[in-house]
PDB file of C-alpha atoms and ligand atoms in Angstrom:
ATOM      1  CA  MET A 653      45.720 -28.574  -7.019  1.00  0.00           C
ATOM      2  CA  LYS A 654      43.582 -31.411  -5.620  1.00  0.00           C
ATOM      3  CA  ALA A 655      42.378 -32.050  -2.104  1.00  0.00           C
ATOM      4  CA  THR A 656      41.342 -35.456  -0.739  1.00  0.00           C
ATOM      5  CA  TYR A 657      39.569 -35.719   2.570  1.00  0.00           C
ATOM      6  CA  TYR A 658      40.337 -38.704   4.842  1.00  0.00           C
ATOM      7  CA  GLY A 659      38.086 -37.683   7.693  1.00  0.00           C
ATOM      8  CA  HIS A 660      38.529 -35.577  10.860  1.00  0.00           C
ATOM      9  CA  ALA A 661      41.334 -33.042  10.072  1.00  0.00           C
ATOM     10  CA  THR A 662      43.183 -35.410   7.681  1.00  0.00           C
ATOM     11  CA  VAL A 663      43.593 -33.816   4.254  1.00  0.00           C
ATOM     12  CA  GLN A 664      45.912 -34.593   1.365  1.00  0.00           C
ATOM     13  CA  LEU A 665      46.819 -31.824  -1.072  1.00  0.00           C
ATOM     14  CA  ASP A 666      48.222 -32.910  -4.414  1.00  0.00           C
ATOM     15  CA  THR A 667      50.013 -29.932  -5.912  1.00  0.00           C
ATOM     16  CA  GLY A 668      50.758 -31.627  -9.221  1.00  0.00           C
ATOM     17  CA  LYS A 669      54.357 -32.195  -8.152  1.00  0.00           C
ATOM     18  CA  VAL A 670      54.065 -33.581  -4.647  1.00  0.00           C
ATOM     19  CA  SER A 671      51.436 -34.719  -2.150  1.00  0.00           C
ATOM     20  CA  LEU A 672      51.114 -33.114   1.267  1.00  0.00           C
ATOM     21  CA  LEU A 673      49.293 -34.943   3.975  1.00  0.00           C
ATOM     22  CA  PHE A 674      47.978 -33.025   6.966  1.00  0.00           C
ATOM     23  CA  ASP A 675      47.277 -34.405  10.428  1.00  0.00           C
ATOM     24  CA  PRO A 676      47.038 -38.229   9.806  1.00  0.00           C
ATOM     25  CA  PHE A 677      44.283 -39.728  11.919  1.00  0.00           C
ATOM     26  CA  ILE A 678      42.593 -42.538  10.059  1.00  0.00           C
ATOM     27  CA  ARG A 679      42.762 -45.976  11.702  1.00  0.00           C
ATOM     28  CA  PRO A 680      41.208 -44.934  15.004  1.00  0.00           C
ATOM     29  CA  ASN A 681      38.427 -43.062  13.136  1.00  0.00           C
ATOM     30  CA  LYS A 682      35.526 -45.445  12.575  1.00  0.00           C
ATOM     31  CA  LEU A 683      34.006 -43.049   9.963  1.00  0.00           C
ATOM     32  CA  ALA A 684      37.193 -43.618   7.891  1.00  0.00           C
ATOM     33  CA  ALA A 685      37.172 -47.400   8.078  1.00  0.00           C
ATOM     34  CA  ALA A 686      37.073 -47.629   4.263  1.00  0.00           C
ATOM     35  CA  ILE A 687      40.382 -45.823   3.911  1.00  0.00           C
ATOM     36  CA  ASP A 688      43.457 -47.990   3.569  1.00  0.00           C
ATOM     37  CA  VAL A 689      46.335 -46.270   5.335  1.00  0.00           C
ATOM     38  CA  LYS A 690      48.887 -48.378   3.387  1.00  0.00           C
ATOM     39  CA  GLN A 691      47.748 -46.723   0.132  1.00  0.00           C
ATOM     40  CA  ILE A 692      48.611 -43.243   1.462  1.00  0.00           C
ATOM     41  CA  LYS A 693      52.121 -42.333   0.445  1.00  0.00           C
ATOM     42  CA  PRO A 694      52.699 -38.606   0.728  1.00  0.00           C
ATOM     43  CA  ASP A 695      55.910 -36.809   0.074  1.00  0.00           C
ATOM     44  CA  PHE A 696      55.424 -34.549   3.105  1.00  0.00           C
ATOM     45  CA  ILE A 697      53.380 -34.906   6.263  1.00  0.00           C
ATOM     46  CA  LEU A 698      52.399 -31.619   7.934  1.00  0.00           C
ATOM     47  CA  LEU A 699      51.424 -31.579  11.606  1.00  0.00           C
ATOM     48  CA  SER A 700      49.320 -28.794  13.129  1.00  0.00           C
ATOM     49  CA  HIS A 701      49.972 -29.963  16.700  1.00  0.00           C
ATOM     50  CA  GLY A 702      50.706 -32.992  18.824  1.00  0.00           C
ATOM     51  CA  HIS A 703      47.273 -34.259  19.857  1.00  0.00           C
ATOM     52  CA  GLU A 704      46.578 -37.966  19.189  1.00  0.00           C
ATOM     53  CA  ASP A 705      43.679 -37.165  16.848  1.00  0.00           C
ATOM     54  CA  HIS A 706      46.226 -35.475  14.519  1.00  0.00           C
ATOM     55  CA  ILE A 707      49.201 -37.872  14.624  1.00  0.00           C
ATOM     56  CA  ALA A 708      47.762 -41.367  15.209  1.00  0.00           C
ATOM     57  CA  ASP A 709      48.904 -42.678  11.850  1.00  0.00           C
ATOM     58  CA  LEU A 710      52.033 -40.528  11.606  1.00  0.00           C
ATOM     59  CA  PHE A 711      54.558 -43.287  12.236  1.00  0.00           C
ATOM     60  CA  GLU A 712      52.896 -45.886  10.021  1.00  0.00           C
ATOM     61  CA  ILE A 713      52.511 -43.504   7.088  1.00  0.00           C
ATOM     62  CA  GLN A 714      55.982 -42.012   7.446  1.00  0.00           C
ATOM     63  CA  LYS A 715      57.465 -45.553   7.511  1.00  0.00           C
ATOM     64  CA  ASN A 716      55.562 -46.594   4.380  1.00  0.00           C
ATOM     65  CA  SER A 717      56.234 -43.430   2.457  1.00  0.00           C
ATOM     66  CA  ASN A 718      59.561 -42.113   3.849  1.00  0.00           C
ATOM     67  CA  ALA A 719      57.849 -38.702   3.814  1.00  0.00           C
ATOM     68  CA  THR A 720      59.461 -35.675   5.277  1.00  0.00           C
ATOM     69  CA  ILE A 721      57.497 -34.417   8.315  1.00  0.00           C
ATOM     70  CA  ILE A 722      56.951 -30.652   8.600  1.00  0.00           C
ATOM     71  CA  CYS A 723      56.075 -29.541  12.148  1.00  0.00           C
ATOM     72  CA  ILE A 724      56.935 -27.075  14.950  1.00  0.00           C
ATOM     73  CA  ALA A 725      60.471 -27.374  16.335  1.00  0.00           C
ATOM     74  CA  ASP A 726      59.266 -28.829  19.649  1.00  0.00           C
ATOM     75  CA  ILE A 727      57.639 -31.786  17.900  1.00  0.00           C
ATOM     76  CA  LEU A 728      60.829 -32.205  15.800  1.00  0.00           C
ATOM     77  CA  TYR A 729      62.790 -32.754  19.020  1.00  0.00           C
ATOM     78  CA  TRP A 730      60.274 -35.433  20.139  1.00  0.00           C
ATOM     79  CA  LEU A 731      60.430 -37.146  16.760  1.00  0.00           C
ATOM     80  CA  ASN A 732      64.216 -37.106  16.825  1.00  0.00           C
ATOM     81  CA  ARG A 733      64.179 -38.792  20.261  1.00  0.00           C
ATOM     82  CA  LYS A 734      62.009 -41.495  18.656  1.00  0.00           C
ATOM     83  CA  GLY A 735      64.602 -41.953  15.879  1.00  0.00           C
ATOM     84  CA  ILE A 736      62.777 -40.084  13.152  1.00  0.00           C
ATOM     85  CA  THR A 737      65.132 -37.574  11.608  1.00  0.00           C
ATOM     86  CA  LYS A 738      63.492 -36.805   8.321  1.00  0.00           C
ATOM     87  CA  VAL A 739      61.829 -33.765   9.785  1.00  0.00           C
ATOM     88  CA  HIS A 740      61.744 -30.092   8.799  1.00  0.00           C
ATOM     89  CA  GLY A 741      61.185 -28.000  11.884  1.00  0.00           C
ATOM     90  CA  MET A 742      59.567 -24.552  11.739  1.00  0.00           C
ATOM     91  CA  ASN A 743      57.988 -22.105  14.107  1.00  0.00           C
ATOM     92  CA  ILE A 744      55.134 -19.665  14.186  1.00  0.00           C
ATOM     93  CA  GLY A 745      55.524 -16.837  11.658  1.00  0.00           C
ATOM     94  CA  GLY A 746      58.241 -18.522   9.703  1.00  0.00           C
ATOM     95  CA  ALA A 747      58.043 -19.406   6.031  1.00  0.00           C
ATOM     96  CA  PHE A 748      60.210 -21.696   3.956  1.00  0.00           C
ATOM     97  CA  ARG A 749      60.361 -22.324   0.205  1.00  0.00           C
ATOM     98  CA  PHE A 750      60.246 -26.068  -0.452  1.00  0.00           C
ATOM     99  CA  GLU A 751      60.678 -27.727  -3.847  1.00  0.00           C
ATOM    100  CA  PHE A 752      56.884 -27.627  -4.341  1.00  0.00           C
ATOM    101  CA  GLY A 753      56.142 -24.158  -3.074  1.00  0.00           C
ATOM    102  CA  ARG A 754      56.096 -21.947   0.016  1.00  0.00           C
ATOM    103  CA  VAL A 755      54.888 -23.015   3.421  1.00  0.00           C
ATOM    104  CA  LYS A 756      54.267 -20.500   6.220  1.00  0.00           C
ATOM    105  CA  MET A 757      53.507 -21.651   9.776  1.00  0.00           C
ATOM    106  CA  VAL A 758      50.856 -19.404  11.311  1.00  0.00           C
ATOM    107  CA  HIS A 759      49.257 -18.942  14.690  1.00  0.00           C
ATOM    108  CA  ALA A 760      46.507 -21.212  15.947  1.00  0.00           C
ATOM    109  CA  LEU A 761      44.794 -20.796  19.261  1.00  0.00           C
ATOM    110  CA  HIS A 762      44.509 -24.241  20.874  1.00  0.00           C
ATOM    111  CA  SER A 763      46.775 -26.459  23.044  1.00  0.00           C
ATOM    112  CA  SER A 764      49.466 -28.978  22.040  1.00  0.00           C
ATOM    113  CA  SER A 765      50.890 -31.807  24.074  1.00  0.00           C
ATOM    114  CA  LEU A 766      52.115 -35.114  22.602  1.00  0.00           C
ATOM    115  CA  PRO A 767      50.431 -38.428  23.510  1.00  0.00           C
ATOM    116  CA  ASP A 768      53.132 -39.310  26.090  1.00  0.00           C
ATOM    117  CA  GLY A 769      52.725 -35.942  27.826  1.00  0.00           C
ATOM    118  CA  SER A 770      55.782 -34.361  26.132  1.00  0.00           C
ATOM    119  CA  TYR A 771      55.695 -30.680  25.354  1.00  0.00           C
ATOM    120  CA  GLY A 772      54.369 -30.113  21.818  1.00  0.00           C
ATOM    121  CA  GLY A 773      55.135 -26.408  21.495  1.00  0.00           C
ATOM    122  CA  SER A 774      52.440 -24.149  20.089  1.00  0.00           C
ATOM    123  CA  PRO A 775      49.685 -25.359  17.859  1.00  0.00           C
ATOM    124  CA  ALA A 776      49.922 -24.063  14.285  1.00  0.00           C
ATOM    125  CA  GLY A 777      48.144 -23.547  11.040  1.00  0.00           C
ATOM    126  CA  TYR A 778      49.740 -23.473   7.613  1.00  0.00           C
ATOM    127  CA  LEU A 779      49.600 -21.311   4.514  1.00  0.00           C
ATOM    128  CA  ILE A 780      50.549 -23.225   1.414  1.00  0.00           C
ATOM    129  CA  GLN A 781      51.397 -21.479  -1.862  1.00  0.00           C
ATOM    130  CA  ALA A 782      51.897 -24.012  -4.641  1.00  0.00           C
ATOM    131  CA  ASN A 783      51.001 -24.370  -8.279  1.00  0.00           C
ATOM    132  CA  GLY A 784      49.359 -20.944  -8.368  1.00  0.00           C
ATOM    133  CA  LYS A 785      47.008 -21.588  -5.428  1.00  0.00           C
ATOM    134  CA  ASN A 786      46.946 -20.162  -1.936  1.00  0.00           C
ATOM    135  CA  VAL A 787      45.524 -22.480   0.653  1.00  0.00           C
ATOM    136  CA  TYR A 788      45.138 -22.090   4.470  1.00  0.00           C
ATOM    137  CA  PHE A 789      44.965 -25.121   6.723  1.00  0.00           C
ATOM    138  CA  ALA A 790      43.864 -23.714  10.049  1.00  0.00           C
ATOM    139  CA  GLY A 791      44.518 -26.839  12.166  1.00  0.00           C
ATOM    140  CA  ASP A 792      42.702 -26.898  15.500  1.00  0.00           C
ATOM    141  CA  THR A 793      41.973 -23.374  16.494  1.00  0.00           C
ATOM    142  CA  ALA A 794      39.581 -21.005  18.071  1.00  0.00           C
ATOM    143  CA  LEU A 795      38.454 -17.921  16.164  1.00  0.00           C
ATOM    144  CA  THR A 796      41.227 -15.411  16.682  1.00  0.00           C
ATOM    145  CA  TYR A 797      41.816 -11.810  15.578  1.00  0.00           C
ATOM    146  CA  ASP A 798      45.192 -12.934  14.227  1.00  0.00           C
ATOM    147  CA  MET A 799      43.305 -14.538  11.342  1.00  0.00           C
ATOM    148  CA  LYS A 800      42.880 -10.974  10.048  1.00  0.00           C
ATOM    149  CA  LEU A 801      46.556 -10.993   9.237  1.00  0.00           C
ATOM    150  CA  LEU A 802      45.689 -13.488   6.448  1.00  0.00           C
ATOM    151  CA  ALA A 803      43.188 -11.193   4.743  1.00  0.00           C
ATOM    152  CA  GLY A 804      45.745 -10.029   2.229  1.00  0.00           C
ATOM    153  CA  GLU A 805      46.968 -13.527   1.288  1.00  0.00           C
ATOM    154  CA  GLN A 806      44.491 -13.908  -1.571  1.00  0.00           C
ATOM    155  CA  LEU A 807      43.400 -17.299  -0.287  1.00  0.00           C
ATOM    156  CA  ASP A 808      41.673 -19.558  -2.831  1.00  0.00           C
ATOM    157  CA  TRP A 809      40.597 -22.129  -0.256  1.00  0.00           C
ATOM    158  CA  ALA A 810      40.709 -22.600   3.491  1.00  0.00           C
ATOM    159  CA  PHE A 811      40.312 -25.684   5.627  1.00  0.00           C
ATOM    160  CA  LEU A 812      38.572 -24.574   8.822  1.00  0.00           C
ATOM    161  CA  PRO A 813      37.451 -26.610  11.895  1.00  0.00           C
ATOM    162  CA  ILE A 814      33.677 -26.379  12.350  1.00  0.00           C
ATOM    163  CA  GLY A 815      32.915 -29.085  14.962  1.00  0.00           C
ATOM    164  CA  ASP A 816      32.850 -26.823  18.031  1.00  0.00           C
ATOM    165  CA  ASN A 817      33.720 -28.023  21.575  1.00  0.00           C
ATOM    166  CA  PHE A 818      37.482 -28.435  20.886  1.00  0.00           C
ATOM    167  CA  THR A 819      37.783 -25.829  18.133  1.00  0.00           C
ATOM    168  CA  MET A 820      35.670 -23.188  16.389  1.00  0.00           C
ATOM    169  CA  GLY A 821      32.123 -24.113  15.580  1.00  0.00           C
ATOM    170  CA  VAL A 822      30.136 -23.168  12.483  1.00  0.00           C
ATOM    171  CA  ASP A 823      29.303 -19.609  13.582  1.00  0.00           C
ATOM    172  CA  ASP A 824      32.860 -18.695  14.513  1.00  0.00           C
ATOM    173  CA  ALA A 825      34.156 -20.368  11.320  1.00  0.00           C
ATOM    174  CA  ILE A 826      31.821 -18.054   9.314  1.00  0.00           C
ATOM    175  CA  THR A 827      33.392 -15.066  11.122  1.00  0.00           C
ATOM    176  CA  ALA A 828      36.846 -16.538  10.475  1.00  0.00           C
ATOM    177  CA  ALA A 829      36.089 -16.804   6.749  1.00  0.00           C
ATOM    178  CA  GLY A 830      35.453 -13.097   6.824  1.00  0.00           C
ATOM    179  CA  PHE A 831      38.641 -12.360   8.753  1.00  0.00           C
ATOM    180  CA  ILE A 832      40.759 -14.290   6.298  1.00  0.00           C
ATOM    181  CA  ASN A 833      38.890 -12.911   3.311  1.00  0.00           C
ATOM    182  CA  CYS A 834      38.248 -16.350   1.737  1.00  0.00           C
ATOM    183  CA  LYS A 835      34.886 -17.535   0.321  1.00  0.00           C
ATOM    184  CA  ASN A 836      35.780 -21.167  -0.325  1.00  0.00           C
ATOM    185  CA  ILE A 837      35.830 -23.193   2.843  1.00  0.00           C
ATOM    186  CA  ILE A 838      36.283 -26.895   3.398  1.00  0.00           C
ATOM    187  CA  GLY A 839      35.039 -28.057   6.793  1.00  0.00           C
ATOM    188  CA  ILE A 840      37.232 -30.237   8.997  1.00  0.00           C
ATOM    189  CA  HIS A 841      37.233 -31.561  12.574  1.00  0.00           C
ATOM    190  CA  PHE A 842      33.543 -32.466  12.759  1.00  0.00           C
ATOM    191  CA  ASN A 843      31.412 -35.603  13.365  1.00  0.00           C
ATOM    192  CA  THR A 844      34.328 -37.779  14.429  1.00  0.00           C
ATOM    193  CA  PHE A 845      33.358 -37.850  18.141  1.00  0.00           C
ATOM    194  CA  PRO A 846      29.960 -37.222  19.802  1.00  0.00           C
ATOM    195  CA  PRO A 847      30.900 -33.729  21.162  1.00  0.00           C
ATOM    196  CA  ILE A 848      31.769 -32.495  17.655  1.00  0.00           C
ATOM    197  CA  GLN A 849      28.766 -33.880  15.736  1.00  0.00           C
ATOM    198  CA  ILE A 850      27.149 -31.196  13.615  1.00  0.00           C
ATOM    199  CA  ASN A 851      23.958 -30.717  11.655  1.00  0.00           C
ATOM    200  CA  GLU A 852      25.432 -30.626   8.146  1.00  0.00           C
ATOM    201  CA  GLN A 853      22.434 -29.105   6.469  1.00  0.00           C
ATOM    202  CA  GLU A 854      22.293 -26.352   9.055  1.00  0.00           C
ATOM    203  CA  ALA A 855      25.993 -25.660   8.528  1.00  0.00           C
ATOM    204  CA  MET A 856      25.535 -25.509   4.741  1.00  0.00           C
ATOM    205  CA  ASP A 857      22.600 -23.162   5.078  1.00  0.00           C
ATOM    206  CA  LYS A 858      24.412 -20.833   7.467  1.00  0.00           C
ATOM    207  CA  PHE A 859      27.509 -20.572   5.201  1.00  0.00           C
ATOM    208  CA  ALA A 860      25.280 -20.056   2.117  1.00  0.00           C
ATOM    209  CA  LYS A 861      23.379 -17.271   3.886  1.00  0.00           C
ATOM    210  CA  ALA A 862      26.742 -15.604   4.619  1.00  0.00           C
ATOM    211  CA  GLY A 863      27.602 -15.806   0.878  1.00  0.00           C
ATOM    212  CA  LEU A 864      30.213 -18.477   1.475  1.00  0.00           C
ATOM    213  CA  ASN A 865      30.865 -21.764  -0.307  1.00  0.00           C
ATOM    214  CA  LEU A 866      31.156 -24.538   2.325  1.00  0.00           C
ATOM    215  CA  GLN A 867      32.275 -27.982   1.145  1.00  0.00           C
ATOM    216  CA  LEU A 868      31.692 -30.941   3.437  1.00  0.00           C
ATOM    217  CA  LEU A 869      33.532 -33.699   1.613  1.00  0.00           C
ATOM    218  CA  PRO A 870      32.481 -37.290   2.066  1.00  0.00           C
ATOM    219  CA  ILE A 871      35.430 -39.270   3.495  1.00  0.00           C
ATOM    220  CA  GLY A 872      37.638 -40.484   0.579  1.00  0.00           C
ATOM    221  CA  GLN A 873      36.431 -37.799  -1.831  1.00  0.00           C
ATOM    222  CA  THR A 874      38.727 -35.624  -3.913  1.00  0.00           C
ATOM    223  CA  LEU A 875      37.966 -32.022  -4.893  1.00  0.00           C
ATOM    224  CA  GLN A 876      39.729 -29.982  -7.568  1.00  0.00           C
ATOM    225  CA  LEU A 877      40.711 -26.713  -5.887  1.00  0.00           C
TER     226      LEU A 877
HETATM  227 NI1   NI B 252      43.793 -30.735  19.178  1.00  0.00          NI
HETATM  228 MN1   MN B 253      41.858 -32.207  17.312  1.00  0.00          MN
END
């Protein structure tokens, strides 16, 4: 499995069979100006919640790729009203076996409204089991005790927010890595806006001191998981 980072919380996982794009927010992100949205053609787009900084490029990429959107049922209703019907709705705690592997929607502690003020349901994270790997995409979330429920999932990698202010910061993400029992962490949701700017070296040092492998991928970079 390969992961490509497109900035903020936008991640593409290539399972070998299909590509899964999480939380598309590229064109409004000045740090991701080198990324051409037209080149991104996933098979599935997974949404953690309805905030603008997670769905800004949803419509453009879905139109270009005809991808199936995976999201919570409440966002499915909103997309249906906008004429998008290629949507697989889920809800917290539910898993489904897709052609490429298993997806489980898990709890995230955050908020979720859509850009027009519509109800976005609960925010969510995802567990992905595909091609022999177990990956957790936390979405926007605080540190929560519910993360301990993932300790037995034998996670190979986890995408955790580390930018603070809107989500967990570095220290809570280190605690979260312990709760979920995963040593390989890829940081997301940092540096995009002034309130979530981090000192990357300090974050690297803190994770290393905790015995954890933190990857802060340059935007556009691909990592073999
Ligand atoms: Ni959010
Ligand atoms: Mn966000």
